[in-house]
Amino acid sequence: MPFMDFTLTDQHNQRFQLRDHLGKVVVLFFGYTTCPDVCPLTLSTWKRLKDALGKDAQQVEFVYVTVDPERDTQERLAKHLAIFSPDFIGLTGTPEELQEVYSSYGVYREKVKVSDSAAGYLMNHTSKMLVLDKQGKWRLNISYNAPVADIVHDLRILLKE
């Protein structure tokens, strides 16, 4: 897939432009902070990946884009991601900015009302990690529950290119 640039706002209220991260491998995930299952598992996998990569982790950006901008404020993203790693990047934006990114990367998201939940609703969403190479090209789709050793192997191949 060709390079698809985007600009959103990170958890520290800084503009994040994907093209500024060319030269690094980028692992993208689309999730939300109140997710009860896939999202925390993915972030836990990211933490293990970062640890397993050692110094190579400096060449990998872990980028978490919200699918629930109504609830996922910058502050909430910052607090949530810091539980896993202060290096993880959390992104949000206007509905228009986010929709452009969702469309570019084929991200499915749907709000589902849940009457017996304090949250009021959950988000059904794409659960795969997308991996972009150093040129920003979308190269891999990885299941959230893929073995860490397999992901490390694939990331190291991309890092050598």
mmCIF file of C-alpha atoms in Angstrom:
data_model
loop_
_atom_site.group_PDB
_atom_site.id
_atom_site.type_symbol
_atom_site.label_atom_id
_atom_site.label_comp_id
_atom_site.label_asym_id
_atom_site.label_seq_id
_atom_site.Cartn_x
_atom_site.Cartn_y
_atom_site.Cartn_z
ATOM 1 C CA MET A 1 0.000 0.000 0.000
ATOM 2 C CA PRO A 2 1.298 3.494 -0.737
ATOM 3 C CA PHE A 3 2.129 6.005 1.989
ATOM 4 C CA MET A 4 -1.027 7.594 3.444
ATOM 5 C CA ASP A 5 -0.145 10.645 5.523
ATOM 6 C CA PHE A 6 -2.386 12.059 8.236
ATOM 7 C CA THR A 7 -2.291 14.701 10.939
ATOM 8 C CA LEU A 8 -3.986 14.304 14.334
ATOM 9 C CA THR A 9 -3.394 15.571 17.883
ATOM 10 C CA ASP A 10 -1.505 13.509 20.462
ATOM 11 C CA GLN A 11 -2.191 13.062 24.168
ATOM 12 C CA HIS A 12 0.108 16.017 24.952
ATOM 13 C CA ASN A 13 -1.828 18.384 22.653
ATOM 14 C CA GLN A 14 0.931 18.294 20.008
ATOM 15 C CA ARG A 15 0.161 17.856 16.328
ATOM 16 C CA PHE A 16 1.262 14.448 15.086
ATOM 17 C CA GLN A 17 1.973 14.115 11.388
ATOM 18 C CA LEU A 18 2.752 10.630 10.162
ATOM 19 C CA ARG A 19 5.331 11.839 7.639
ATOM 20 C CA ASP A 20 7.437 13.183 10.533
ATOM 21 C CA HIS A 21 7.926 9.559 11.610
ATOM 22 C CA LEU A 22 9.237 8.216 8.312
ATOM 23 C CA GLY A 23 12.451 6.309 8.958
ATOM 24 C CA LYS A 24 10.820 4.370 11.791
ATOM 25 C CA VAL A 25 8.524 1.373 11.705
ATOM 26 C CA VAL A 26 5.058 2.402 12.918
ATOM 27 C CA VAL A 27 2.647 0.026 14.641
ATOM 28 C CA LEU A 28 -0.874 1.477 14.403
ATOM 29 C CA PHE A 29 -3.892 0.365 16.395
ATOM 30 C CA PHE A 30 -7.387 1.809 16.487
ATOM 31 C CA GLY A 31 -9.006 1.422 19.897
ATOM 32 C CA TYR A 32 -10.488 3.200 22.901
ATOM 33 C CA THR A 33 -9.661 3.627 26.558
ATOM 34 C CA THR A 34 -12.822 2.024 27.984
ATOM 35 C CA CYS A 35 -12.528 -1.074 25.801
ATOM 36 C CA PRO A 36 -13.047 -4.167 27.959
ATOM 37 C CA ASP A 37 -10.989 -6.661 25.975
ATOM 38 C CA VAL A 38 -9.013 -6.275 22.723
ATOM 39 C CA CYS A 39 -7.521 -2.832 23.407
ATOM 40 C CA PRO A 40 -5.902 -3.536 26.794
ATOM 41 C CA LEU A 41 -4.632 -6.863 25.432
ATOM 42 C CA THR A 42 -3.081 -5.038 22.480
ATOM 43 C CA LEU A 43 -1.429 -2.444 24.720
ATOM 44 C CA SER A 44 -0.085 -5.226 26.912
ATOM 45 C CA THR A 45 1.316 -6.898 23.782
ATOM 46 C CA TRP A 46 2.915 -3.577 22.785
ATOM 47 C CA LYS A 47 4.618 -3.348 26.175
ATOM 48 C CA ARG A 48 6.009 -6.869 25.772
ATOM 49 C CA LEU A 49 7.075 -6.066 22.191
ATOM 50 C CA LYS A 50 8.894 -2.942 23.322
ATOM 51 C CA ASP A 51 10.715 -4.911 26.018
ATOM 52 C CA ALA A 52 11.553 -7.790 23.650
ATOM 53 C CA LEU A 53 12.893 -5.431 20.975
ATOM 54 C CA GLY A 54 15.398 -3.897 23.403
ATOM 55 C CA LYS A 55 17.338 -1.063 21.758
ATOM 56 C CA ASP A 56 15.569 -1.753 18.440
ATOM 57 C CA ALA A 57 12.390 -0.392 20.077
ATOM 58 C CA GLN A 58 13.836 3.112 19.578
ATOM 59 C CA GLN A 59 13.191 2.633 15.851
ATOM 60 C CA VAL A 60 9.531 1.651 16.351
ATOM 61 C CA GLU A 61 6.633 4.016 17.060
ATOM 62 C CA PHE A 62 3.544 2.587 18.750
ATOM 63 C CA VAL A 63 0.577 4.748 17.722
ATOM 64 C CA TYR A 64 -2.906 4.311 19.222
ATOM 65 C CA VAL A 65 -5.718 6.148 17.397
ATOM 66 C CA THR A 66 -9.016 6.490 19.260
ATOM 67 C CA VAL A 67 -12.248 5.164 17.791
ATOM 68 C CA ASP A 68 -14.173 6.893 20.612
ATOM 69 C CA PRO A 69 -13.302 10.594 20.466
ATOM 70 C CA GLU A 70 -16.380 11.477 22.549
ATOM 71 C CA ARG A 71 -14.805 9.926 25.647
ATOM 72 C CA ASP A 72 -11.119 9.689 24.777
ATOM 73 C CA THR A 73 -9.845 13.141 25.635
ATOM 74 C CA GLN A 74 -6.131 13.881 25.457
ATOM 75 C CA GLU A 75 -5.949 13.627 29.245
ATOM 76 C CA ARG A 76 -7.701 10.282 29.268
ATOM 77 C CA LEU A 77 -5.442 8.941 26.503
ATOM 78 C CA ALA A 78 -2.346 10.177 28.363
ATOM 79 C CA LYS A 79 -3.362 8.512 31.627
ATOM 80 C CA HIS A 80 -4.399 5.269 29.975
ATOM 81 C CA LEU A 81 -1.339 4.840 27.757
ATOM 82 C CA ALA A 82 1.065 5.762 30.586
ATOM 83 C CA ILE A 83 -0.061 2.604 32.396
ATOM 84 C CA PHE A 84 1.602 0.615 29.603
ATOM 85 C CA SER A 85 4.413 2.924 28.436
ATOM 86 C CA PRO A 86 5.074 6.668 28.447
ATOM 87 C CA ASP A 87 6.447 6.222 24.912
ATOM 88 C CA PHE A 88 3.164 5.105 23.363
ATOM 89 C CA ILE A 89 1.494 7.802 21.273
ATOM 90 C CA GLY A 90 -2.257 8.348 21.632
ATOM 91 C CA LEU A 91 -4.077 10.276 18.928
ATOM 92 C CA THR A 92 -7.405 11.999 18.588
ATOM 93 C CA GLY A 93 -8.798 14.732 16.392
ATOM 94 C CA THR A 94 -11.903 16.275 14.963
ATOM 95 C CA PRO A 95 -14.552 13.874 13.645
ATOM 96 C CA GLU A 96 -13.536 14.860 10.104
ATOM 97 C CA GLU A 97 -9.810 14.275 10.716
ATOM 98 C CA LEU A 98 -10.457 10.912 12.328
ATOM 99 C CA GLN A 99 -12.896 9.784 9.640
ATOM 100 C CA GLU A 100 -10.285 10.486 6.978
ATOM 101 C CA VAL A 101 -7.794 8.249 8.814
ATOM 102 C CA TYR A 102 -10.394 5.505 9.388
ATOM 103 C CA SER A 103 -11.276 5.555 5.687
ATOM 104 C CA SER A 104 -7.647 5.531 4.533
ATOM 105 C CA TYR A 105 -6.830 2.480 6.645
ATOM 106 C CA GLY A 106 -10.144 0.622 6.263
ATOM 107 C CA VAL A 107 -11.025 0.898 9.938
ATOM 108 C CA TYR A 108 -14.453 -0.310 11.012
ATOM 109 C CA ARG A 109 -16.033 1.356 14.039
ATOM 110 C CA GLU A 110 -19.581 1.295 15.341
ATOM 111 C CA LYS A 111 -21.129 2.605 18.546
ATOM 112 C CA VAL A 112 -23.267 -0.060 20.249
ATOM 113 C CA LYS A 113 -25.625 0.963 23.047
ATOM 114 C CA VAL A 114 -25.393 -1.237 26.140
ATOM 115 C CA SER A 115 -28.213 -0.643 28.606
ATOM 116 C CA ASP A 116 -26.741 -2.629 31.505
ATOM 117 C CA SER A 117 -23.362 -0.874 31.383
ATOM 118 C CA ALA A 118 -22.277 2.233 33.276
ATOM 119 C CA ALA A 119 -20.445 3.297 30.113
ATOM 120 C CA GLY A 120 -23.737 3.404 28.188
ATOM 121 C CA TYR A 121 -22.121 2.159 24.995
ATOM 122 C CA LEU A 122 -19.247 0.135 23.629
ATOM 123 C CA MET A 123 -17.409 0.473 20.339
ATOM 124 C CA ASN A 124 -17.166 -2.399 17.903
ATOM 125 C CA HIS A 125 -13.995 -1.812 15.914
ATOM 126 C CA THR A 126 -11.210 -3.254 13.804
ATOM 127 C CA SER A 127 -8.955 -5.246 16.116
ATOM 128 C CA LYS A 128 -5.816 -5.769 14.051
ATOM 129 C CA MET A 129 -2.523 -3.925 14.350
ATOM 130 C CA LEU A 130 -1.328 -2.286 11.144
ATOM 131 C CA VAL A 131 2.417 -2.106 10.584
ATOM 132 C CA LEU A 132 3.945 0.562 8.363
ATOM 133 C CA ASP A 133 7.514 0.253 7.131
ATOM 134 C CA LYS A 134 10.144 3.010 7.315
ATOM 135 C CA GLN A 135 8.758 4.546 4.115
ATOM 136 C CA GLY A 136 5.270 4.674 5.647
ATOM 137 C CA LYS A 137 3.900 1.877 3.471
ATOM 138 C CA TRP A 138 1.314 -0.387 5.065
ATOM 139 C CA ARG A 139 3.044 -3.773 5.097
ATOM 140 C CA LEU A 140 1.448 -6.013 7.732
ATOM 141 C CA ASN A 141 -1.836 -6.743 9.471
ATOM 142 C CA ILE A 142 -1.261 -8.466 12.795
ATOM 143 C CA SER A 143 -3.884 -10.032 15.035
ATOM 144 C CA TYR A 144 -4.046 -8.548 18.537
ATOM 145 C CA ASN A 145 -3.382 -12.030 19.945
ATOM 146 C CA ALA A 146 -0.429 -12.976 17.706
ATOM 147 C CA PRO A 147 2.573 -14.371 19.596
ATOM 148 C CA VAL A 148 5.014 -11.639 20.622
ATOM 149 C CA ALA A 149 7.996 -13.606 19.285
ATOM 150 C CA ASP A 150 6.402 -13.736 15.816
ATOM 151 C CA ILE A 151 5.708 -9.995 15.816
ATOM 152 C CA VAL A 152 9.258 -9.216 16.989
ATOM 153 C CA HIS A 153 10.586 -11.368 14.137
ATOM 154 C CA ASP A 154 8.489 -9.472 11.570
ATOM 155 C CA LEU A 155 9.377 -6.045 12.988
ATOM 156 C CA ARG A 156 13.090 -6.866 12.921
ATOM 157 C CA ILE A 157 12.823 -7.796 9.238
ATOM 158 C CA LEU A 158 11.218 -4.406 8.506
ATOM 159 C CA LEU A 159 13.838 -2.612 10.600
ATOM 160 C CA LYS A 160 16.625 -4.120 8.470
ATOM 161 C CA GLU A 161 15.102 -2.905 5.186
#
